[in-house]
Short mmCIF file of N, CA and C in Angstrom, two decimals:
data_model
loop_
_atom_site.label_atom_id
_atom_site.label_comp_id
_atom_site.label_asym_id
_atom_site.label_seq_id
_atom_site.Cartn_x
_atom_site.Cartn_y
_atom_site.Cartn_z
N UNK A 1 0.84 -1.17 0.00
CA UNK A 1 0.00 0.00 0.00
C UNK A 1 0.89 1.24 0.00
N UNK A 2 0.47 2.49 -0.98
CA UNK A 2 1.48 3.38 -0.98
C UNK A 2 0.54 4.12 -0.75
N UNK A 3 1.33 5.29 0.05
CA UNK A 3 0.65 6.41 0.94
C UNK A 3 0.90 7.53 0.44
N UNK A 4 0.26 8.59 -0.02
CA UNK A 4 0.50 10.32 -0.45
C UNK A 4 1.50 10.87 0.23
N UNK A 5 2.20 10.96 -0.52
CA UNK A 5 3.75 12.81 0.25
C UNK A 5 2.91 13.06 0.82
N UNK A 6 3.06 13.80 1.88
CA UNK A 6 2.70 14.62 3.06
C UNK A 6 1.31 14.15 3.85
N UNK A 7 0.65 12.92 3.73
CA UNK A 7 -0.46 12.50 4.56
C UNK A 7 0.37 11.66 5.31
N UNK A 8 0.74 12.33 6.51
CA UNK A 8 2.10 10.88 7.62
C UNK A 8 1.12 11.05 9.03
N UNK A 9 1.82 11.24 9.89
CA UNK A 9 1.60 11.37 11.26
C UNK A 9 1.17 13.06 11.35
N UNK A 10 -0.40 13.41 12.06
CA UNK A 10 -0.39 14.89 12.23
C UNK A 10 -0.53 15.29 11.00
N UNK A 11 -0.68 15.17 10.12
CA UNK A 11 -0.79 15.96 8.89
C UNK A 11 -2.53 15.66 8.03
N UNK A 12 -2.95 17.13 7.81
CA UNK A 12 -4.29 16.56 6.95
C UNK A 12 -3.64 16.48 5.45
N UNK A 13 -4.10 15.06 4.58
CA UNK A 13 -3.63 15.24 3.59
C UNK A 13 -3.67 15.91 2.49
N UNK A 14 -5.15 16.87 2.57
CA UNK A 14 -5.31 18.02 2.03
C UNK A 14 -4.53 19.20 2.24
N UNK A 15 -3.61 18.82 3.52
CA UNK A 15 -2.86 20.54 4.19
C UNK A 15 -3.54 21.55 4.55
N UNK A 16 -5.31 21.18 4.92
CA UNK A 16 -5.57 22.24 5.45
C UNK A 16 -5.60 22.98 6.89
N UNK A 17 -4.82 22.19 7.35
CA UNK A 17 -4.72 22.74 8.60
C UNK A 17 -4.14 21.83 9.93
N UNK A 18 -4.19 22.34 10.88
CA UNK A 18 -3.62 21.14 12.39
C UNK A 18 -4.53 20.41 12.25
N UNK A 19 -3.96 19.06 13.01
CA UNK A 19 -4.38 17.70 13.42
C UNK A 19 -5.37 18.42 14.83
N UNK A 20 -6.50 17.55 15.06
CA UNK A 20 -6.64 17.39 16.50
C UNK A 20 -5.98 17.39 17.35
N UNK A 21 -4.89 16.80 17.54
CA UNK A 21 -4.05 16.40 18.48
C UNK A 21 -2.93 17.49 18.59
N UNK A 22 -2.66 18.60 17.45
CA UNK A 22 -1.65 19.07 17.38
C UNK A 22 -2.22 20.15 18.24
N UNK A 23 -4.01 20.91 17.95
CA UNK A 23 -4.46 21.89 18.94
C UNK A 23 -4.70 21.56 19.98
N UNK A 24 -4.91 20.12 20.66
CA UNK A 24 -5.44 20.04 22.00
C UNK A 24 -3.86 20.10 22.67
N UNK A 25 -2.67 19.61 22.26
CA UNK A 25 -1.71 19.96 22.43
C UNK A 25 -1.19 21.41 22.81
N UNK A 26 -1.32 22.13 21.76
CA UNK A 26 -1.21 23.41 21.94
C UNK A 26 -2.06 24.17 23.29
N UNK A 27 -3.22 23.92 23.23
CA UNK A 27 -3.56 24.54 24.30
C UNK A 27 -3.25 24.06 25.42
N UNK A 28 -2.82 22.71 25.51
CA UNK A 28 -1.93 22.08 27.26
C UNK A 28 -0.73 23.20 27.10
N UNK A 29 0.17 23.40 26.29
CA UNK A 29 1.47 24.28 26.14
C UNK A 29 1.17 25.67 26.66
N UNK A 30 -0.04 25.95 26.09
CA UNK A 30 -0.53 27.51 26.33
C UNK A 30 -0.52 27.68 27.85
N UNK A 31 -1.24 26.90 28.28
CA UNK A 31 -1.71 26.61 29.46
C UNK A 31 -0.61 26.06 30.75
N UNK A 32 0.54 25.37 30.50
CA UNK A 32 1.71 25.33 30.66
C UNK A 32 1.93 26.76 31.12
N UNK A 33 2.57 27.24 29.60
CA UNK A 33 3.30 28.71 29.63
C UNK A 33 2.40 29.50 30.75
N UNK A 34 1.60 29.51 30.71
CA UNK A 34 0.96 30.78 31.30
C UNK A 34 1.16 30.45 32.95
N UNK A 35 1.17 29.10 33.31
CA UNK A 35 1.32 29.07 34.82
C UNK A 35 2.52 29.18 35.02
N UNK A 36 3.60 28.72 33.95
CA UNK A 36 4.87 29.29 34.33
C UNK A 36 5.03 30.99 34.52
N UNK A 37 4.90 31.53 33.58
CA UNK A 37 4.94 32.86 33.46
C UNK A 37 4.09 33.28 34.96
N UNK A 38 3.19 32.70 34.88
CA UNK A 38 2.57 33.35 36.82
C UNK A 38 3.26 33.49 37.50
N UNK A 39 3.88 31.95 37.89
CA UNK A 39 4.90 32.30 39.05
C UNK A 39 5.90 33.01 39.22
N UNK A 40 6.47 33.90 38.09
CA UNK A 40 7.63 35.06 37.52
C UNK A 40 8.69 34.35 38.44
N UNK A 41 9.28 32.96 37.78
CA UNK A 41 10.86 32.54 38.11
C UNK A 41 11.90 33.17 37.53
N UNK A 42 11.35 33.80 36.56
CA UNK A 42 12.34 33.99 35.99
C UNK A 42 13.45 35.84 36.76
N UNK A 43 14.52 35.48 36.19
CA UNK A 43 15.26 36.19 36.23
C UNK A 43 15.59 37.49 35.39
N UNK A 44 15.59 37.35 34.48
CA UNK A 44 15.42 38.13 33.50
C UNK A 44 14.94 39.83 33.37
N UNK A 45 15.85 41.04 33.84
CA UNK A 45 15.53 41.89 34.14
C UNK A 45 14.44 42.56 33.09
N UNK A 46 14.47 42.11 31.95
CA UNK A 46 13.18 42.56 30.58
C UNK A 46 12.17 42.17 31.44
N UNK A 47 12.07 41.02 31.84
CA UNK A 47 10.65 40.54 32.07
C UNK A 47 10.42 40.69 33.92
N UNK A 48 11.36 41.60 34.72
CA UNK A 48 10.53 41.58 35.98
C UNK A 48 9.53 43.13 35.97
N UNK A 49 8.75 41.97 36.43
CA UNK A 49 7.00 42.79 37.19
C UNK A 49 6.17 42.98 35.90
N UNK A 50 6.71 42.31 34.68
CA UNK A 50 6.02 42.43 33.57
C UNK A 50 5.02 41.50 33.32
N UNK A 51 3.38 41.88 33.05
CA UNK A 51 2.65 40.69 32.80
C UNK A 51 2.64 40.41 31.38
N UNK A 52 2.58 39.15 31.05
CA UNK A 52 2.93 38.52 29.71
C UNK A 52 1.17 37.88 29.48
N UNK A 53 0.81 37.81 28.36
CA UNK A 53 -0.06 36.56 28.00
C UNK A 53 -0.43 35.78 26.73
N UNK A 54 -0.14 34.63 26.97
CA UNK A 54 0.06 33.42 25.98
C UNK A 54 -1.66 33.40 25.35
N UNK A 55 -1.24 34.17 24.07
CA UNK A 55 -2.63 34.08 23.33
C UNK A 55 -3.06 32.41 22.62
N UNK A 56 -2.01 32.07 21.97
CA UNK A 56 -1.82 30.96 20.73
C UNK A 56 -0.93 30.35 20.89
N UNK A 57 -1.03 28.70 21.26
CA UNK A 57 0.84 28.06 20.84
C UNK A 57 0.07 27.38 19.84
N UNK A 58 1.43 27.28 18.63
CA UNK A 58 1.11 26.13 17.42
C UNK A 58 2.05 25.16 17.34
N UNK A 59 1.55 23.78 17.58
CA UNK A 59 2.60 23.39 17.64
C UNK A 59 2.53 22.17 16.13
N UNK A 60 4.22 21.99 16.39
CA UNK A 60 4.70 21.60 14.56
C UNK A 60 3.62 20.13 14.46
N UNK A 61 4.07 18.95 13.53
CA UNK A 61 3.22 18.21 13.22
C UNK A 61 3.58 17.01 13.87
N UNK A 62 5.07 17.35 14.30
CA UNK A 62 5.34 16.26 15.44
C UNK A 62 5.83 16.42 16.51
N UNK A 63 5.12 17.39 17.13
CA UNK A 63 4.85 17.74 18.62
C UNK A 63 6.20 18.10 19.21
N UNK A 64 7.40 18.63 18.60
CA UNK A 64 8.72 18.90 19.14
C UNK A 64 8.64 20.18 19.46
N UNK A 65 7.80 20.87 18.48
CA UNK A 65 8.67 22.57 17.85
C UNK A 65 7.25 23.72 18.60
N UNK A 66 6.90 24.04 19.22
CA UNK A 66 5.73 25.02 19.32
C UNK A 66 6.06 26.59 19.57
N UNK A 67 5.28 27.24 18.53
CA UNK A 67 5.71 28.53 18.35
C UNK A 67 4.50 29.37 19.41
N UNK A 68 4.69 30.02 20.12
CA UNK A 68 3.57 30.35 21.68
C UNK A 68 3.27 31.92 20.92
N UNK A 69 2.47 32.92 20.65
CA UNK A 69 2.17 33.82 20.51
C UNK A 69 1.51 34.52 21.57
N UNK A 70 2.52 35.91 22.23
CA UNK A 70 2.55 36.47 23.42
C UNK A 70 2.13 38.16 23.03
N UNK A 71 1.46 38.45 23.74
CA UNK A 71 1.35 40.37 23.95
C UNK A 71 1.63 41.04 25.61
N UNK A 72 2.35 41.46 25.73
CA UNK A 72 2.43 42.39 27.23
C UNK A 72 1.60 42.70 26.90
N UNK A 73 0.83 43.00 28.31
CA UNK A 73 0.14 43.59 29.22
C UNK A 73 -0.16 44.58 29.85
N UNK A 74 -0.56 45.90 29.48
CA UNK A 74 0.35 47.50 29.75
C UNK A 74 1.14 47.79 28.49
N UNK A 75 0.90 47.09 27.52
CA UNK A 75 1.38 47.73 26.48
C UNK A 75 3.17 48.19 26.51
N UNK A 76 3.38 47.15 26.54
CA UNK A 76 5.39 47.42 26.86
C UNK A 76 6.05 46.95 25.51
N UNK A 77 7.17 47.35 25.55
CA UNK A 77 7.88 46.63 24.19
C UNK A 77 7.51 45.70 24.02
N UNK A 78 7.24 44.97 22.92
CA UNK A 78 6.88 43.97 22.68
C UNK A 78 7.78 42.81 22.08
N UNK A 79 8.57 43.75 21.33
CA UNK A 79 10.11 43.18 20.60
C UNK A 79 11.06 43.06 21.37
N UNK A 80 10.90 43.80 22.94
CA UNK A 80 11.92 43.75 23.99
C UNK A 80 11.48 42.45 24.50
N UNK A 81 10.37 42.35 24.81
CA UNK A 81 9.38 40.97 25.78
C UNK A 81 9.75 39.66 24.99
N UNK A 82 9.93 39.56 23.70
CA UNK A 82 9.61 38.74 23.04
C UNK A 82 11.35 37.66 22.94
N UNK A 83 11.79 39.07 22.65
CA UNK A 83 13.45 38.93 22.61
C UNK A 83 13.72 37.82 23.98
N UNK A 84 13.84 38.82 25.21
CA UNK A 84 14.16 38.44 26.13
C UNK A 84 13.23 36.85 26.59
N UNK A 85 11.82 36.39 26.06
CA UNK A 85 11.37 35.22 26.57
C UNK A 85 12.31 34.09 25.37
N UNK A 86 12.57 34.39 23.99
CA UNK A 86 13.40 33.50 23.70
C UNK A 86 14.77 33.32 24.23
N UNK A 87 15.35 34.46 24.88
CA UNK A 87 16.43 33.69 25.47
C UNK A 87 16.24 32.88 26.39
N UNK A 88 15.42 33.01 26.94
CA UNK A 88 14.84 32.16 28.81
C UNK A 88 14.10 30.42 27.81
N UNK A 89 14.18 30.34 26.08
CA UNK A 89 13.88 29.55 25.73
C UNK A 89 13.81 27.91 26.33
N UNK A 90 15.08 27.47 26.66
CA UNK A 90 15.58 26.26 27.54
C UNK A 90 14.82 25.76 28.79
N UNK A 91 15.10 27.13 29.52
CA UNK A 91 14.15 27.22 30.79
C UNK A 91 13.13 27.07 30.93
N UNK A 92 11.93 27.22 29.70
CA UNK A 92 10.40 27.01 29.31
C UNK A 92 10.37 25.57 28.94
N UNK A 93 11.26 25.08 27.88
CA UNK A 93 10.98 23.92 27.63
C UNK A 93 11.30 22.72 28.53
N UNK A 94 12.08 23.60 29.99
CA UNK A 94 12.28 22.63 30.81
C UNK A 94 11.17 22.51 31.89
N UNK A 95 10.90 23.32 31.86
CA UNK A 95 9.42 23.37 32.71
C UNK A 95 8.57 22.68 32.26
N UNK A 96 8.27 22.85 30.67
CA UNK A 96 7.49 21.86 29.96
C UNK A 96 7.16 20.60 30.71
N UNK A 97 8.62 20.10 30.24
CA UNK A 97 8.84 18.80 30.41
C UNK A 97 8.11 18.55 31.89
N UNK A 98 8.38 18.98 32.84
CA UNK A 98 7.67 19.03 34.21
C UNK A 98 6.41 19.11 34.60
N UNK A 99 5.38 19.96 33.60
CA UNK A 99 4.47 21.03 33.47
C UNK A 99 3.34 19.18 32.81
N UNK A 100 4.18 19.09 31.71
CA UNK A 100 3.09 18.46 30.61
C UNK A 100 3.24 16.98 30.28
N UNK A 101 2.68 16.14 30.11
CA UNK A 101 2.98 14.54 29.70
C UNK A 101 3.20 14.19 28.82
N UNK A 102 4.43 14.76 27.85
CA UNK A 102 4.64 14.70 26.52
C UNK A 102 5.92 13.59 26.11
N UNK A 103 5.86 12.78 25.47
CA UNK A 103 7.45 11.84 25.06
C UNK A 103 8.53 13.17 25.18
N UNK A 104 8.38 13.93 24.68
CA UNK A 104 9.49 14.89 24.22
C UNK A 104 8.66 16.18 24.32
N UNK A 105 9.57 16.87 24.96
CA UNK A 105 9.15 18.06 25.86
C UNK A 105 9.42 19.12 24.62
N UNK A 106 8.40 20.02 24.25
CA UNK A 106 8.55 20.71 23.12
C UNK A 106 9.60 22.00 22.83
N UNK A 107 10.45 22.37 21.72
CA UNK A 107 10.89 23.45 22.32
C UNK A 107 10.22 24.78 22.07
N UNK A 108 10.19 25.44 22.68
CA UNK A 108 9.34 26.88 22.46
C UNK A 108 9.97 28.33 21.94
N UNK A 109 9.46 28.71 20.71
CA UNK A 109 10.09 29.90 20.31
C UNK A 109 8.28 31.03 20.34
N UNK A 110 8.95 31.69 20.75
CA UNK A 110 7.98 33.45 21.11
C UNK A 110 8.00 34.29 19.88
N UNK A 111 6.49 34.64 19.93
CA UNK A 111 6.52 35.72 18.50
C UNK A 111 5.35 36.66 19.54
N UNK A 112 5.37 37.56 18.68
CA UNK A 112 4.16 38.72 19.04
C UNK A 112 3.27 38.50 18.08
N UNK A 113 2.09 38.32 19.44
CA UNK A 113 0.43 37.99 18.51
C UNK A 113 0.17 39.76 17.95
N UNK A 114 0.51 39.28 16.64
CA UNK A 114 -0.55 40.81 15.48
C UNK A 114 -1.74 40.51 15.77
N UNK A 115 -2.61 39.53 16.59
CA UNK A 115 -4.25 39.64 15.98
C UNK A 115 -4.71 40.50 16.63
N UNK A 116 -4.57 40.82 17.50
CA UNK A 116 -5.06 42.58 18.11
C UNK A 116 -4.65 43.72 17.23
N UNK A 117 -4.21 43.63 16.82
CA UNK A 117 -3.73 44.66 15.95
C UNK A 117 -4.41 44.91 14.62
N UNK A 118 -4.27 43.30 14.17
CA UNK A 118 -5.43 43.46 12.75
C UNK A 118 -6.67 43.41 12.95
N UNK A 119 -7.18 43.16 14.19
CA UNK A 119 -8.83 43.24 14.60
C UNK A 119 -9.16 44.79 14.85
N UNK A 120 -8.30 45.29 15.51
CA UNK A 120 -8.60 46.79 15.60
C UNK A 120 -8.38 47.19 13.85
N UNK A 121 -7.11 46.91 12.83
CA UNK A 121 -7.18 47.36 11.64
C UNK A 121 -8.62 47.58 10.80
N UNK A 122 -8.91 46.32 11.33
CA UNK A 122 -10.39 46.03 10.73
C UNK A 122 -11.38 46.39 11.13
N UNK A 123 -11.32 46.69 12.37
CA UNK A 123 -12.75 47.32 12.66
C UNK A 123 -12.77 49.03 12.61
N UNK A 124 -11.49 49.72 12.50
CA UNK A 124 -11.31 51.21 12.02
C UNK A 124 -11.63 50.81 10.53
N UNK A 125 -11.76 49.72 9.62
CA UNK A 125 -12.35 49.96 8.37
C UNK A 125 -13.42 49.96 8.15
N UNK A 126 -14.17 49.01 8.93
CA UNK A 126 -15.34 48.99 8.93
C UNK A 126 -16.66 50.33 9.20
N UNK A 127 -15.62 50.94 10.79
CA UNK A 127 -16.18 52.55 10.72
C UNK A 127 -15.69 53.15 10.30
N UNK A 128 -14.85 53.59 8.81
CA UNK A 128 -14.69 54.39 8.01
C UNK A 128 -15.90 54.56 7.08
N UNK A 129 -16.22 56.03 7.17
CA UNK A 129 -17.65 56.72 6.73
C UNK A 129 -18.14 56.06 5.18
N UNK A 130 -16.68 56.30 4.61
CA UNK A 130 -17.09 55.37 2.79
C UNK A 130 -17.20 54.26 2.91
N UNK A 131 -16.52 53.18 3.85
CA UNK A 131 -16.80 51.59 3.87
C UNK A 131 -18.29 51.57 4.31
N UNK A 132 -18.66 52.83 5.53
CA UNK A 132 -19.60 52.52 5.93
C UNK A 132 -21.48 52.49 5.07
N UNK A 133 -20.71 53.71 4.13
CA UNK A 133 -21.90 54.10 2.98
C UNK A 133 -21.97 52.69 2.10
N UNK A 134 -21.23 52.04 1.37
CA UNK A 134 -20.81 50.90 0.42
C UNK A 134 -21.81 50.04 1.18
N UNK A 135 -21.46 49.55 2.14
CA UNK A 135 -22.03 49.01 2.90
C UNK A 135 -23.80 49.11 3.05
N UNK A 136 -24.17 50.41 3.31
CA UNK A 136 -25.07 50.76 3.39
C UNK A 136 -26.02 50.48 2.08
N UNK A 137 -25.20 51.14 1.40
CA UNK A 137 -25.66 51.16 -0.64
C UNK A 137 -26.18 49.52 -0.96
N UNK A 138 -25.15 48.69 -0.31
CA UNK A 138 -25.53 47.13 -0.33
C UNK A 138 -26.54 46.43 0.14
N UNK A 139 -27.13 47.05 0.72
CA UNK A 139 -28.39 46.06 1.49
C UNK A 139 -29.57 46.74 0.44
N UNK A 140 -29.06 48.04 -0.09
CA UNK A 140 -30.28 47.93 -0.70
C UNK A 140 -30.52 47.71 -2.36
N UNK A 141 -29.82 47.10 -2.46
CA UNK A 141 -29.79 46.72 -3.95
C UNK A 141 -30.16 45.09 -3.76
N UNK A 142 -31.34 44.61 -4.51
CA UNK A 142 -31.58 43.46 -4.57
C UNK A 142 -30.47 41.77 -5.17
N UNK A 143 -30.05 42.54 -6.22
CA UNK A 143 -28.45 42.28 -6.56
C UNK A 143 -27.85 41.28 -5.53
N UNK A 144 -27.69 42.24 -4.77
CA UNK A 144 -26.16 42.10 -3.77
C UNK A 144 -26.91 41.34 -2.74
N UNK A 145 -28.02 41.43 -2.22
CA UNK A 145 -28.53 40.33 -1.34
C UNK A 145 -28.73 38.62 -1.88
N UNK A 146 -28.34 38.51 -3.26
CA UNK A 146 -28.45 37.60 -3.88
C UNK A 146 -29.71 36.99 -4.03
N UNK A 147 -30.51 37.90 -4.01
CA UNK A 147 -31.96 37.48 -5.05
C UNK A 147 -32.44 38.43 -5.82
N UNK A 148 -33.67 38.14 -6.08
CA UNK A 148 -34.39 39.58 -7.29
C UNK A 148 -35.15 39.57 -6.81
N UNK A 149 -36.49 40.06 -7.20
CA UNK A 149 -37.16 41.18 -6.79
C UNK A 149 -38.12 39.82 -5.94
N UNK A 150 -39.51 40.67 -5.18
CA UNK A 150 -40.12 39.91 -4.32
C UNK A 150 -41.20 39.09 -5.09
N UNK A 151 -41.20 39.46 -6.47
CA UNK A 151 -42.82 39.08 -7.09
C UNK A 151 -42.74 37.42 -6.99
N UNK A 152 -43.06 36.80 -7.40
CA UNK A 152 -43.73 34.93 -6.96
C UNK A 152 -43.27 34.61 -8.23
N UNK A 153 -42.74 35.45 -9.43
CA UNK A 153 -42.35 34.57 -10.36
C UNK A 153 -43.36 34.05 -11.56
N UNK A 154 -44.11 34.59 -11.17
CA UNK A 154 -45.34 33.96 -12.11
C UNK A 154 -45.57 34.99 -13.35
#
């Protein structure tokens, strides 16, 4: 029996997206990180008295690699926060290992979650006065609601 490139372990063979197992994963990691980050062990003069929070971890397709997506809290550097939690990298994934019931304790690299950022992008477009007219113009054109007119057709 021969099997499709890329339908293996964790993988949809369409590629559209994580396995089950790869998000219920992720959110044990998330959930991990964040009780670590509570207890502020760390050392790390970037990150004292700073609150951190673990929006998103993704993790790869074979559960080694998870990328955690973080925003301070108070609005602080974010490129400073982010910097400084990948160096403390080791230290997370050793907690992991402690934290979670995994064969192999994942390693963790930090990015800054944009989705606050593009949700606000998007919703200043949405109340922009011309998106808002277009918009408006649209409901009333029979067209664009995707039918025609009300008569029965007869």
């Amino acid at each position: 029996m021969t099997r499709r490139r890329g339908a293996g372990k964790g993988r949809d063979p369409a590629g559209r997206g994580p396995s089950q197992r790869q998000l219920r994963v992720g959110e044990e990691v998330r959930h991990a990180l964040a009780r670590v980050l509570a207890r502020g062990e760390l050392s790390d003069p970037a990150l004292d008295g700073l609150s951190v929070t673990v929006t998103e971890v993704r993790m790869s397709p074979d559960l080694r690699n998870a990328t955690a997506f973080v925003t301070p809290l108070g609005g602080g550097d974010a490129a400073a926060v982010v910097k400084a939690l990948n160096r403390a990298g080791g230290y997370f994934r050793g907690q992991l290992a402690h934290e979670i019931e995994l064969r192999y304790a994942p390693s963790v690299r930090f990015s800054v979650d944009r989705s606050f950022e593009e949700a606000s992008r998007v919703e200043a477009l949405l109340h922009d006065p011309a998106v808002a007219r277009d918009l408006e113009a649209g409901t009333d054109d029979p067209a664009a609601r995707g039918g025609e007119d009300d008569d029965d057709g007869a």
